[in-house]
Structure formats: C-alpha cells, structure tokens
Tab-separated table of N, CA, C and O in Angstrom:
chain	number	residue	atom	x	y	z
H	1	MET	N	-9.322	16.344	4.906
H	1	MET	CA	-8.661	15.200	5.143
H	1	MET	C	-9.543	14.148	4.195
H	1	MET	O	-10.603	14.455	4.357
H	2	ASP	N	-9.241	13.625	3.179
H	2	ASP	CA	-10.022	13.009	2.596
H	2	ASP	C	-10.134	11.183	2.872
H	2	ASP	O	-9.119	10.769	3.162
H	3	SER	N	-11.358	10.976	2.725
H	3	SER	CA	-11.122	9.245	3.028
H	3	SER	C	-12.249	8.560	2.510
H	3	SER	O	-13.151	9.175	2.208
H	4	SER	N	-11.684	7.277	1.979
H	4	SER	CA	-12.584	6.777	1.217
H	4	SER	C	-12.556	5.188	1.200
H	4	SER	O	-11.202	4.966	1.900
H	5	ARG	N	-13.298	4.462	1.075
H	5	ARG	CA	-13.359	3.076	1.420
H	5	ARG	C	-13.594	2.149	0.080
H	5	ARG	O	-14.421	2.666	-0.606
H	6	ILE	N	-12.856	1.057	-0.077
H	6	ILE	CA	-13.629	-0.085	-1.264
H	6	ILE	C	-14.028	-1.253	-0.556
H	6	ILE	O	-13.149	-1.790	0.282
H	7	ARG	N	-14.855	-1.524	-0.946
H	7	ARG	CA	-15.401	-3.200	-0.545
H	7	ARG	C	-15.494	-3.970	-1.943
H	7	ARG	O	-16.244	-3.737	-2.468
H	8	VAL	N	-14.859	-5.049	-1.402
H	8	VAL	CA	-15.181	-5.875	-2.876
H	8	VAL	C	-15.885	-7.272	-2.226
H	8	VAL	O	-15.964	-7.780	-1.063
H	9	ILE	N	-16.635	-7.970	-3.333
H	9	ILE	CA	-16.879	-9.457	-3.075
H	9	ILE	C	-15.982	-10.290	-3.471
H	9	ILE	O	-15.698	-10.036	-4.868
H	10	PHE	N	-16.011	-11.171	-2.495
H	10	PHE	CA	-15.175	-12.095	-3.206
H	10	PHE	C	-15.803	-13.746	-3.421
H	10	PHE	O	-16.529	-13.868	-2.158
H	11	HIS	N	-15.446	-14.114	-4.150
H	11	HIS	CA	-16.006	-15.750	-4.309
H	11	HIS	C	-17.622	-16.038	-3.745
H	11	HIS	O	-17.815	-16.343	-2.727
H	12	GLY	N	-18.392	-16.180	-4.725
H	12	GLY	CA	-19.726	-16.419	-5.012
H	12	GLY	C	-20.673	-15.654	-4.018
H	12	GLY	O	-21.255	-16.357	-3.247
H	13	GLY	N	-20.104	-14.056	-3.825
H	13	GLY	CA	-21.050	-13.360	-2.869
H	13	GLY	C	-20.677	-13.377	-1.506
H	13	GLY	O	-20.999	-12.554	-0.568
H	14	GLU	N	-19.868	-14.221	-0.830
H	14	GLU	CA	-19.340	-14.295	0.340
H	14	GLU	C	-18.150	-12.976	0.470
H	14	GLU	O	-17.431	-12.386	-0.369
H	15	THR	N	-18.562	-11.863	1.389
H	15	THR	CA	-17.707	-10.940	1.355
H	15	THR	C	-16.639	-10.912	2.199
H	15	THR	O	-16.605	-11.355	3.492
H	16	VAL	N	-15.694	-11.118	1.520
H	16	VAL	CA	-14.226	-10.887	2.197
H	16	VAL	C	-13.496	-9.617	1.628
H	16	VAL	O	-13.061	-9.577	0.587
H	17	PRO	N	-13.925	-8.427	2.512
H	17	PRO	CA	-13.537	-7.428	1.821
H	17	PRO	C	-11.935	-6.774	2.026
H	17	PRO	O	-11.049	-7.251	3.167
H	18	LEU	N	-11.640	-5.990	0.957
H	18	LEU	CA	-10.088	-5.149	1.003
H	18	LEU	C	-10.714	-4.081	1.303
H	18	LEU	O	-11.368	-3.331	0.379
H	19	GLU	N	-10.626	-3.303	2.378
H	19	GLU	CA	-10.864	-2.141	2.827
H	19	GLU	C	-9.831	-1.198	2.537
H	19	GLU	O	-8.620	-1.547	3.053
H	20	ILE	N	-10.300	0.041	1.877
H	20	ILE	CA	-8.850	0.958	1.820
H	20	ILE	C	-9.336	1.940	1.982
H	20	ILE	O	-10.328	2.747	1.523
H	21	THR	N	-8.692	3.019	3.034
H	21	THR	CA	-8.953	3.989	3.702
H	21	THR	C	-7.865	5.004	3.339
H	21	THR	O	-6.718	4.429	3.370
H	22	GLN	N	-7.970	6.079	2.525
H	22	GLN	CA	-7.448	7.013	1.972
H	22	GLN	C	-7.278	8.322	2.723
H	22	GLN	O	-8.776	8.904	3.145
H	23	ARG	N	-6.257	8.831	2.866
H	23	ARG	CA	-6.195	10.409	3.795
H	23	ARG	C	-4.908	10.983	2.793
H	23	ARG	O	-4.226	10.321	2.563
H	24	GLU	N	-4.936	12.009	3.272
H	24	GLU	CA	-4.089	13.115	2.987
H	24	GLU	C	-3.615	13.979	4.066
H	24	GLU	O	-4.758	14.470	4.692
H	25	MET	N	-2.325	13.913	4.587
H	25	MET	CA	-1.849	14.975	5.337
H	25	MET	C	-0.715	15.477	4.864
H	25	MET	O	0.428	15.064	4.580
H	26	ASN	N	-1.009	17.030	4.585
H	26	ASN	CA	0.414	17.986	4.265
H	26	ASN	C	0.981	17.346	2.765
H	26	ASN	O	2.484	17.262	2.813
H	27	GLY	N	-0.158	16.695	2.213
H	27	GLY	CA	0.675	16.521	0.791
H	27	GLY	C	1.208	15.358	0.593
H	27	GLY	O	1.624	14.378	-0.523
H	28	ILE	N	1.088	14.548	1.683
H	28	ILE	CA	1.565	13.001	1.886
H	28	ILE	C	0.235	11.651	1.801
H	28	ILE	O	-0.844	12.336	2.752
H	29	TYR	N	0.016	11.071	0.893
H	29	TYR	CA	-1.322	10.334	0.772
H	29	TYR	C	-1.174	8.704	1.390
H	29	TYR	O	-0.086	8.174	1.244
H	30	LEU	N	-1.877	8.818	2.502
H	30	LEU	CA	-2.158	7.380	3.162
H	30	LEU	C	-3.034	6.647	3.255
H	30	LEU	O	-4.128	6.751	3.056
H	31	LEU	N	-2.744	5.383	2.773
H	31	LEU	CA	-3.677	4.354	2.351
H	31	LEU	C	-3.514	3.073	3.279
H	31	LEU	O	-2.458	2.312	3.282
H	32	ALA	N	-4.399	3.237	4.194
H	32	ALA	CA	-4.613	1.889	5.150
H	32	ALA	C	-5.299	0.814	4.323
H	32	ALA	O	-6.816	0.808	4.127
H	33	LEU	N	-4.704	-0.472	4.437
H	33	LEU	CA	-5.322	-1.624	3.877
H	33	LEU	C	-5.809	-2.262	5.327
H	33	LEU	O	-5.389	-2.681	5.822
H	34	LYS	N	-7.117	-2.992	4.908
H	34	LYS	CA	-7.583	-4.031	5.904
H	34	LYS	C	-8.155	-5.408	5.164
H	34	LYS	O	-9.047	-5.038	4.515
H	35	GLY	N	-7.669	-6.252	5.011
H	35	GLY	CA	-8.081	-7.560	4.932
H	35	GLY	C	-7.399	-8.120	4.285
H	35	GLY	O	-6.021	-8.440	4.742
H	36	ARG	N	-7.702	-8.755	2.801
H	36	ARG	CA	-6.836	-9.614	2.033
H	36	ARG	C	-6.336	-8.786	0.745
H	36	ARG	O	-7.285	-8.279	0.159
H	37	LEU	N	-5.093	-8.983	0.478
H	37	LEU	CA	-4.607	-8.305	-1.059
H	37	LEU	C	-4.186	-9.757	-1.680
H	37	LEU	O	-3.097	-10.208	-1.566
H	38	VAL	N	-5.352	-9.970	-2.573
H	38	VAL	CA	-5.392	-11.382	-3.230
H	38	VAL	C	-5.656	-10.830	-4.788
H	38	VAL	O	-6.388	-9.999	-5.006
H	39	LEU	N	-5.446	-12.148	-5.703
H	39	LEU	CA	-5.791	-12.049	-7.007
H	39	LEU	C	-7.405	-11.701	-6.942
H	39	LEU	O	-8.204	-12.455	-6.382
H	40	GLY	N	-7.766	-10.769	-8.022
H	40	GLY	CA	-8.968	-10.654	-8.189
H	40	GLY	C	-9.334	-9.015	-8.072
H	40	GLY	O	-8.783	-8.328	-8.045
H	41	GLN	N	-10.373	-9.166	-7.631
H	41	GLN	CA	-11.059	-7.412	-7.163
H	41	GLN	C	-10.145	-7.061	-6.452
H	41	GLN	O	-9.962	-5.705	-6.375
H	42	GLU	N	-9.270	-7.904	-5.246
H	42	GLU	CA	-8.904	-6.950	-4.240
H	42	GLU	C	-7.759	-6.288	-4.607
H	42	GLU	O	-7.582	-4.856	-4.641
H	43	SER	N	-6.907	-6.992	-5.554
H	43	SER	CA	-5.916	-6.414	-6.088
H	43	SER	C	-6.216	-5.194	-7.241
H	43	SER	O	-5.445	-4.041	-7.159
H	44	ARG	N	-7.200	-5.764	-7.946
H	44	ARG	CA	-7.549	-4.688	-8.946
H	44	ARG	C	-7.952	-3.402	-8.469
H	44	ARG	O	-7.937	-2.398	-8.672
H	45	GLY	N	-8.866	-3.547	-7.234
H	45	GLY	CA	-9.363	-2.447	-6.837
H	45	GLY	C	-8.053	-1.381	-6.281
H	45	GLY	O	-8.360	-0.315	-6.116
H	46	LEU	N	-7.048	-2.077	-5.835
H	46	LEU	CA	-6.169	-1.263	-5.049
H	46	LEU	C	-5.278	-0.696	-6.367
H	46	LEU	O	-5.027	0.498	-6.090
H	47	LEU	N	-5.160	-1.322	-7.267
H	47	LEU	CA	-4.396	-0.648	-8.433
H	47	LEU	C	-5.401	0.552	-9.137
H	47	LEU	O	-4.754	1.390	-9.312
H	48	THR	N	-6.682	0.389	-9.005
H	48	THR	CA	-7.321	1.535	-9.823
H	48	THR	C	-7.293	2.623	-8.927
H	48	THR	O	-7.149	3.877	-9.361
H	49	MET	N	-7.600	2.270	-7.557
H	49	MET	CA	-7.501	3.334	-6.706
H	49	MET	C	-6.086	4.051	-6.598
H	49	MET	O	-6.063	5.101	-6.745
H	50	PHE	N	-5.222	3.488	-6.849
H	50	PHE	CA	-3.725	3.923	-6.947
H	50	PHE	C	-3.391	4.648	-7.954
H	50	PHE	O	-2.976	5.935	-8.341
H	51	ASP	N	-3.944	4.172	-9.426
H	51	ASP	CA	-3.869	5.030	-10.616
H	51	ASP	C	-4.819	6.299	-10.505
H	51	ASP	O	-4.002	7.150	-11.195
H	52	ASN	N	-5.566	6.473	-9.797
H	52	ASN	CA	-6.634	7.582	-9.708
H	52	ASN	C	-5.615	8.661	-8.763
H	52	ASN	O	-5.430	9.681	-8.938
H	53	LEU	N	-5.159	8.056	-8.218
H	53	LEU	CA	-4.334	8.937	-6.999
H	53	LEU	C	-3.393	9.609	-7.918
H	53	LEU	O	-3.035	10.782	-7.504
H	54	VAL	N	-2.365	8.799	-8.447
H	54	VAL	CA	-1.336	9.230	-9.077
H	54	VAL	C	-1.858	9.984	-10.300
H	54	VAL	O	-0.960	11.059	-10.299
H	55	ALA	N	-3.098	9.987	-10.614
H	55	ALA	CA	-3.392	10.681	-12.170
H	55	ALA	C	-3.796	12.337	-11.411
H	55	ALA	O	-3.539	13.034	-11.999
H	56	SER	N	-4.514	12.155	-10.025
H	56	SER	CA	-4.546	13.610	-9.509
H	56	SER	C	-3.054	14.129	-8.811
H	56	SER	O	-3.492	15.072	-8.585
H	57	GLY	N	-1.927	13.692	-9.134
H	57	GLY	CA	-0.880	14.207	-8.756
H	57	GLY	C	-0.307	13.859	-7.355
H	57	GLY	O	0.766	14.514	-7.310
H	58	ALA	N	-0.491	12.976	-7.047
H	58	ALA	CA	0.010	12.137	-5.625
H	58	ALA	C	1.199	12.009	-6.176
H	58	ALA	O	1.387	11.001	-6.994
H	59	ALA	N	2.607	11.987	-5.064
H	59	ALA	CA	3.758	11.628	-5.380
H	59	ALA	C	4.259	11.175	-4.069
H	59	ALA	O	5.268	10.450	-4.407
H	60	ARG	N	3.710	11.487	-3.088
H	60	ARG	CA	4.262	10.938	-1.672
H	60	ARG	C	2.987	10.122	-1.314
H	60	ARG	O	2.085	10.405	-0.666
H	61	ILE	N	3.498	8.580	-1.211
H	61	ILE	CA	2.312	7.855	-0.918
H	61	ILE	C	2.897	6.816	0.201
H	61	ILE	O	4.016	6.253	0.050
H	62	VAL	N	2.447	6.491	1.212
H	62	VAL	CA	2.261	5.360	2.342
H	62	VAL	C	1.245	4.486	2.303
H	62	VAL	O	0.277	4.881	2.115
H	63	ILE	N	1.805	3.154	2.020
H	63	ILE	CA	0.762	2.009	2.323
H	63	ILE	C	0.989	1.507	3.723
H	63	ILE	O	1.788	0.837	3.777
H	64	ASN	N	0.032	1.605	4.536
H	64	ASN	CA	-0.144	0.838	6.010
H	64	ASN	C	-0.559	-0.466	5.787
H	64	ASN	O	-2.179	-0.685	5.194
H	65	LEU	N	0.148	-1.483	5.892
H	65	LEU	CA	-0.530	-3.210	5.641
H	65	LEU	C	-0.627	-3.463	7.232
H	65	LEU	O	-0.759	-4.792	7.333
H	66	GLU	N	-0.530	-2.753	8.073
H	66	GLU	CA	-1.118	-3.500	9.485
H	66	GLU	C	-2.123	-4.471	9.663
H	66	GLU	O	-2.075	-5.560	10.067
H	67	GLN	N	-3.093	-3.943	9.047
H	67	GLN	CA	-4.395	-4.756	9.186
H	67	GLN	C	-4.569	-5.480	8.001
H	67	GLN	O	-5.701	-6.523	7.578
H	68	VAL	N	-3.532	-5.987	7.011
H	68	VAL	CA	-3.781	-6.850	5.700
H	68	VAL	C	-3.601	-8.551	6.731
H	68	VAL	O	-2.390	-8.682	7.151
H	69	ILE	N	-4.246	-9.208	6.353
H	69	ILE	CA	-4.271	-10.527	6.928
H	69	ILE	C	-3.805	-11.744	5.939
H	69	ILE	O	-3.298	-12.876	6.644
H	70	TYR	N	-3.770	-11.587	4.874
H	70	TYR	CA	-3.116	-12.247	3.729
H	70	TYR	C	-2.693	-11.667	2.494
H	70	TYR	O	-3.558	-10.888	2.072
H	71	VAL	N	-1.676	-11.993	1.916
H	71	VAL	CA	-1.235	-11.404	0.761
H	71	VAL	C	-0.872	-12.616	-0.292
H	71	VAL	O	0.070	-13.275	0.215
H	72	ASP	N	-1.275	-12.720	-1.249
H	72	ASP	CA	-0.663	-14.020	-2.169
H	72	ASP	C	0.342	-13.082	-3.356
H	72	ASP	O	0.413	-12.285	-3.319
H	73	SER	N	0.652	-14.079	-4.295
H	73	SER	CA	1.543	-13.310	-5.127
H	73	SER	C	0.916	-12.411	-5.859
H	73	SER	O	1.951	-11.255	-6.396
H	74	ALA	N	-0.507	-12.316	-6.263
H	74	ALA	CA	-0.873	-11.268	-7.099
H	74	ALA	C	-1.120	-10.146	-6.368
H	74	ALA	O	-0.724	-8.946	-6.670
H	75	GLY	N	-1.328	-10.014	-4.977
H	75	GLY	CA	-1.197	-9.133	-3.666
H	75	GLY	C	0.549	-8.651	-3.926
H	75	GLY	O	0.830	-6.990	-4.122
H	76	ILE	N	1.285	-9.016	-4.146
H	76	ILE	CA	2.760	-8.837	-4.168
H	76	ILE	C	2.902	-8.182	-5.250
H	76	ILE	O	3.869	-7.157	-5.278
H	77	GLY	N	2.523	-8.669	-6.436
H	77	GLY	CA	2.511	-8.125	-7.999
H	77	GLY	C	2.130	-6.659	-7.902
H	77	GLY	O	2.592	-5.696	-8.566
H	78	ALA	N	1.089	-6.688	-7.111
H	78	ALA	CA	0.326	-5.261	-7.176
H	78	ALA	C	1.127	-4.312	-6.448
H	78	ALA	O	1.129	-3.031	-7.156
H	79	LEU	N	1.920	-4.479	-5.456
H	79	LEU	CA	2.492	-3.867	-4.799
H	79	LEU	C	3.941	-3.491	-5.455
H	79	LEU	O	4.388	-2.208	-5.391
H	80	ILE	N	4.338	-4.135	-6.120
H	80	ILE	CA	5.391	-4.276	-7.377
H	80	ILE	C	5.078	-2.994	-8.271
H	80	ILE	O	5.606	-2.238	-8.494
H	81	GLU	N	4.066	-3.405	-8.701
H	81	GLU	CA	3.275	-2.358	-9.976
H	81	GLU	C	3.024	-1.159	-9.271
H	81	GLU	O	3.686	-0.083	-10.128
H	82	ILE	N	2.971	-0.790	-8.184
H	82	ILE	CA	2.466	0.324	-7.683
H	82	ILE	C	3.727	1.100	-7.305
H	82	ILE	O	4.011	2.099	-7.724
H	83	HIS	N	5.160	0.567	-6.957
H	83	HIS	CA	6.128	0.900	-6.759
H	83	HIS	C	6.805	1.409	-7.956
H	83	HIS	O	7.264	2.531	-8.248
H	84	ARG	N	6.717	0.932	-8.783
H	84	ARG	CA	6.993	0.906	-10.370
H	84	ARG	C	6.408	2.122	-10.901
H	84	ARG	O	7.288	3.007	-11.450
H	85	ASN	N	5.210	2.212	-10.960
H	85	ASN	CA	4.607	3.422	-11.273
H	85	ASN	C	4.741	4.825	-10.640
H	85	ASN	O	4.994	5.711	-11.265
H	86	THR	N	4.888	4.553	-9.174
H	86	THR	CA	5.111	5.854	-8.230
H	86	THR	C	6.586	6.326	-8.739
H	86	THR	O	6.735	7.530	-9.080
H	87	LYS	N	7.661	5.317	-8.794
H	87	LYS	CA	8.974	5.827	-9.331
H	87	LYS	C	9.064	6.481	-10.843
H	87	LYS	O	9.714	7.463	-11.106
H	88	ALA	N	8.228	5.820	-11.541
H	88	ALA	CA	7.908	6.430	-12.903
H	88	ALA	C	7.416	7.888	-13.092
H	88	ALA	O	7.980	8.526	-13.951
H	89	LYS	N	6.687	8.164	-12.231
H	89	LYS	CA	6.070	9.301	-11.813
H	89	LYS	C	6.974	10.209	-11.373
H	89	LYS	O	6.532	11.366	-11.212
H	90	GLY	N	8.078	10.048	-10.730
H	90	GLY	CA	8.937	10.866	-9.853
H	90	GLY	C	8.614	10.684	-8.331
H	90	GLY	O	8.757	11.714	-7.585
H	91	GLY	N	7.738	10.034	-8.096
H	91	GLY	CA	7.093	10.039	-6.650
H	91	GLY	C	7.856	8.892	-5.701
H	91	GLY	O	8.608	8.318	-6.447
H	92	ASN	N	7.458	9.150	-4.704
H	92	ASN	CA	7.919	8.109	-3.664
H	92	ASN	C	6.998	6.877	-2.858
H	92	ASN	O	5.968	7.623	-2.458
H	93	LEU	N	6.959	5.817	-2.602
H	93	LEU	CA	6.331	5.193	-2.169
H	93	LEU	C	7.154	4.505	-0.795
H	93	LEU	O	7.825	4.287	-0.773
H	94	LYS	N	6.107	4.495	0.498
H	94	LYS	CA	6.754	3.832	1.544
H	94	LYS	C	5.740	3.063	1.977
H	94	LYS	O	4.631	3.331	1.880
H	95	LEU	N	6.256	1.592	2.288
H	95	LEU	CA	5.600	0.506	3.222
H	95	LEU	C	5.567	0.518	4.509
H	95	LEU	O	6.830	0.766	4.993
H	96	CYS	N	4.675	0.484	5.368
H	96	CYS	CA	4.661	0.376	6.527
H	96	CYS	C	3.911	-0.548	7.336
H	96	CYS	O	2.876	-0.957	6.878
H	97	ASN	N	4.021	-1.057	8.569
H	97	ASN	CA	3.595	-2.074	9.221
H	97	ASN	C	3.630	-3.286	8.689
H	97	ASN	O	2.412	-3.914	8.632
H	98	LEU	N	4.508	-4.142	8.006
H	98	LEU	CA	4.694	-5.253	7.491
H	98	LEU	C	4.423	-5.865	8.332
H	98	LEU	O	5.619	-6.163	9.373
H	99	GLY	N	3.586	-7.317	8.406
H	99	GLY	CA	3.552	-8.206	9.302
H	99	GLY	C	4.857	-9.099	8.763
H	99	GLY	O	5.254	-9.219	7.824
H	100	PRO	N	5.086	-10.041	9.939
H	100	PRO	CA	6.206	-10.758	9.762
H	100	PRO	C	6.247	-11.669	8.542
H	100	PRO	O	7.104	-12.175	7.933
H	101	LYS	N	4.923	-12.149	8.207
H	101	LYS	CA	4.993	-13.400	7.021
H	101	LYS	C	4.641	-12.494	5.702
H	101	LYS	O	5.803	-12.938	4.947
H	102	LEU	N	4.317	-11.155	5.752
H	102	LEU	CA	4.804	-10.829	4.552
H	102	LEU	C	5.963	-9.856	4.149
H	102	LEU	O	6.791	-10.315	2.993
H	103	ARG	N	6.675	-9.942	5.421
H	103	ARG	CA	8.176	-9.197	5.350
H	103	ARG	C	9.243	-10.498	4.802
H	103	ARG	O	9.750	-10.660	4.110
H	104	GLN	N	8.860	-11.582	5.453
H	104	GLN	CA	9.378	-12.900	5.219
H	104	GLN	C	9.121	-13.260	3.754
H	104	GLN	O	10.464	-13.766	2.944
H	105	ALA	N	8.073	-13.498	3.067
H	105	ALA	CA	7.787	-13.703	1.738
H	105	ALA	C	8.596	-12.500	1.110
H	105	ALA	O	9.269	-13.177	-0.258
H	106	LEU	N	8.945	-11.212	1.064
H	106	LEU	CA	9.104	-10.386	0.457
H	106	LEU	C	10.802	-10.361	0.730
H	106	LEU	O	11.490	-10.350	-0.450
H	107	GLU	N	11.499	-10.988	1.632
H	107	GLU	CA	12.944	-11.495	1.750
H	107	GLU	C	13.104	-12.616	0.870
H	107	GLU	O	14.122	-12.596	0.279
H	108	ILE	N	12.190	-13.704	0.902
H	108	ILE	CA	12.655	-14.755	0.489
H	108	ILE	C	12.595	-14.421	-1.361
H	108	ILE	O	13.401	-15.227	-2.114
H	109	ALA	N	11.551	-13.732	-1.580
H	109	ALA	CA	11.422	-13.390	-2.959
H	109	ALA	C	12.843	-12.344	-3.646
H	109	ALA	O	12.722	-11.930	-4.644
H	110	ARG	N	13.464	-12.099	-2.615
H	110	ARG	CA	14.682	-10.847	-2.789
H	110	ARG	C	13.797	-9.696	-3.020
H	110	ARG	O	14.577	-8.892	-4.020
H	111	LEU	N	12.585	-9.334	-2.702
H	111	LEU	CA	12.120	-8.056	-3.337
H	111	LEU	C	12.252	-6.885	-2.136
H	111	LEU	O	11.775	-6.030	-2.461
H	112	LEU	N	12.232	-7.454	-0.804
H	112	LEU	CA	12.272	-6.336	0.288
H	112	LEU	C	13.509	-5.107	0.051
H	112	LEU	O	12.791	-3.867	0.538
H	113	PRO	N	14.269	-5.301	-0.664
H	113	PRO	CA	15.413	-4.224	-0.873
H	113	PRO	C	14.871	-3.108	-1.772
H	113	PRO	O	15.198	-1.900	-1.706
H	114	ILE	N	13.827	-3.888	-2.575
H	114	ILE	CA	13.381	-2.549	-3.663
H	114	ILE	C	12.233	-1.585	-2.963
H	114	ILE	O	12.017	-0.591	-3.436
H	115	PHE	N	11.835	-1.837	-1.993
H	115	PHE	CA	10.493	-1.141	-1.074
H	115	PHE	C	11.104	-0.399	0.167
H	115	PHE	O	12.289	-1.027	0.671
H	116	GLU	N	11.081	0.666	0.097
H	116	GLU	CA	11.082	1.733	1.306
H	116	GLU	C	10.329	1.447	2.569
H	116	GLU	O	9.301	1.391	2.313
H	117	THR	N	10.611	0.763	3.384
H	117	THR	CA	9.779	0.287	4.799
H	117	THR	C	10.183	0.956	5.796
H	117	THR	O	11.015	1.210	6.146
H	118	CYS	N	9.026	1.417	6.676
H	118	CYS	CA	9.355	2.041	7.785
H	118	CYS	C	7.978	0.924	8.639
H	118	CYS	O	7.186	0.476	8.598
H	119	PRO	N	8.654	1.177	10.125
H	119	PRO	CA	8.016	0.271	11.083
H	119	PRO	C	6.573	0.984	11.255
H	119	PRO	O	5.982	-0.190	11.704
H	120	THR	N	6.256	2.131	11.219
H	120	THR	CA	4.939	2.731	11.550
H	120	THR	C	4.480	4.018	10.461
H	120	THR	O	5.455	4.218	9.846
H	121	GLU	N	3.219	4.176	10.536
H	121	GLU	CA	3.070	5.358	9.852
H	121	GLU	C	3.277	6.489	10.165
H	121	GLU	O	4.184	7.154	9.007
H	122	THR	N	3.979	6.597	11.462
H	122	THR	CA	4.387	8.026	11.880
H	122	THR	C	5.455	8.113	11.181
H	122	THR	O	6.188	9.132	10.960
H	123	ALA	N	6.120	6.957	11.590
H	123	ALA	CA	7.614	7.137	11.045
H	123	ALA	C	7.634	7.371	9.352
H	123	ALA	O	8.621	7.636	9.024
H	124	ALA	N	7.130	6.471	8.755
H	124	ALA	CA	7.130	6.978	7.353
H	124	ALA	C	6.639	8.461	6.583
H	124	ALA	O	7.415	8.867	5.949
H	125	VAL	N	5.710	8.694	7.560
H	125	VAL	CA	5.524	10.215	7.330
H	125	VAL	C	6.627	11.192	7.594
H	125	VAL	O	7.009	12.084	7.141
H	126	ALA	N	7.262	10.822	8.982
H	126	ALA	CA	8.341	11.716	9.551
H	126	ALA	C	9.255	11.633	8.621
H	126	ALA	O	10.251	12.490	8.274
H	127	SER	N	9.645	10.497	7.740
H	127	SER	CA	10.643	10.208	6.620
H	127	SER	C	10.716	11.269	5.450
H	127	SER	O	11.584	11.528	4.914
H	128	PHE	N	9.536	11.235	5.143
H	128	PHE	CA	8.820	12.002	4.193
H	128	PHE	C	9.540	13.651	4.527
H	128	PHE	O	9.803	14.276	3.666
H	129	ARG	N	9.131	14.146	5.699
H	129	ARG	CA	9.582	15.532	6.018
H	129	ARG	C	11.063	15.333	6.118
H	129	ARG	O	11.404	16.417	6.065
H	130	GLU	N	11.657	14.614	6.656
H	130	GLU	CA	12.948	14.608	6.645
H	130	GLU	C	13.805	14.495	5.245
H	130	GLU	O	14.665	15.171	5.189
H	131	GLN	N	13.111	14.044	4.160
H	131	GLN	CA	13.810	13.955	2.943
H	131	GLN	C	13.585	15.413	2.426
H	131	GLN	O	14.493	15.892	1.746
H	132	GLN	N	12.638	16.278	2.952
H	132	GLN	CA	12.007	17.464	2.493
H	132	GLN	C	13.020	18.560	2.772
H	132	GLN	O	13.394	19.330	2.105
H	133	THR	N	13.837	18.070	4.146
H	133	THR	CA	14.817	19.256	4.765
H	133	THR	C	15.948	19.043	4.086
H	133	THR	O	16.764	19.790	4.371
H	134	MET	N	16.242	17.741	3.619
H	134	MET	CA	17.592	17.374	3.009
H	134	MET	C	17.634	18.390	1.520
H	134	MET	O	17.424	18.604	1.173
C-alpha cells in the first residue's frame, strides 16, 4: 500500500494544509483529502499529484472528501479538471463523503450530475468491483 502526504504553506507562512493521503487497493487509487481545497498551492498540489498518478497508469480513482473543511471555486475547478482528465485517459473517478455544503454547491452549479458520487469510501471501492463483474 502506497501512502504519501502533501503539506502546503498558505498565506504568509501560516500553515493551512491540504493533506493528501494516497493509498492503492487492488488497482484502485484512494486519495483522502484533509483541509482546504482552494486557489493556490492546495489545488495545484492536488492537480500535480493527480497528473503523476494518471501518468503512472492509474485508471480507477476515488477522492475521499470527508475531511475537507472548505472548497472554493478553484477547488471545484480542480475536481472538474481531474474528472475530465480521468475520462480522457479512459479511467473512472468517484467522489465520496461529500459534505452537505460541497454537495449543495455542486447542485447549485449543476455540476453534481457529472460526478459519480458514493456515500462512503467503502461504497466507492465496492462500486468499482461491481463494474468489473458486469
């Protein structure tokens, strides 16, 4: 199981991290985010990590948003870009544990239907397994 973390510095040295923990389970890559997904190093760090992951051949990816405390429009833009790039490479992305505010923001922007969402990380992994058997 591979695990890595990214810590970013935000606004004048104040540490407001976006931690990204990456794990792999049976060919499914799990990214657990913790902190703020916002304009700047946070969203760029996520995009860079994702680009490296896809370049290494990852095609089934779950982003767990349970511990994300705030997402701005740049963070939503990063999720859209990740979704688009995953599809372009023939992969599949699932978001899980969306908080009520993020879910509402995606609904208002009419973006929720483009994402495949699952209530939990376990459900997301299980849905990949179900797709394999079809």
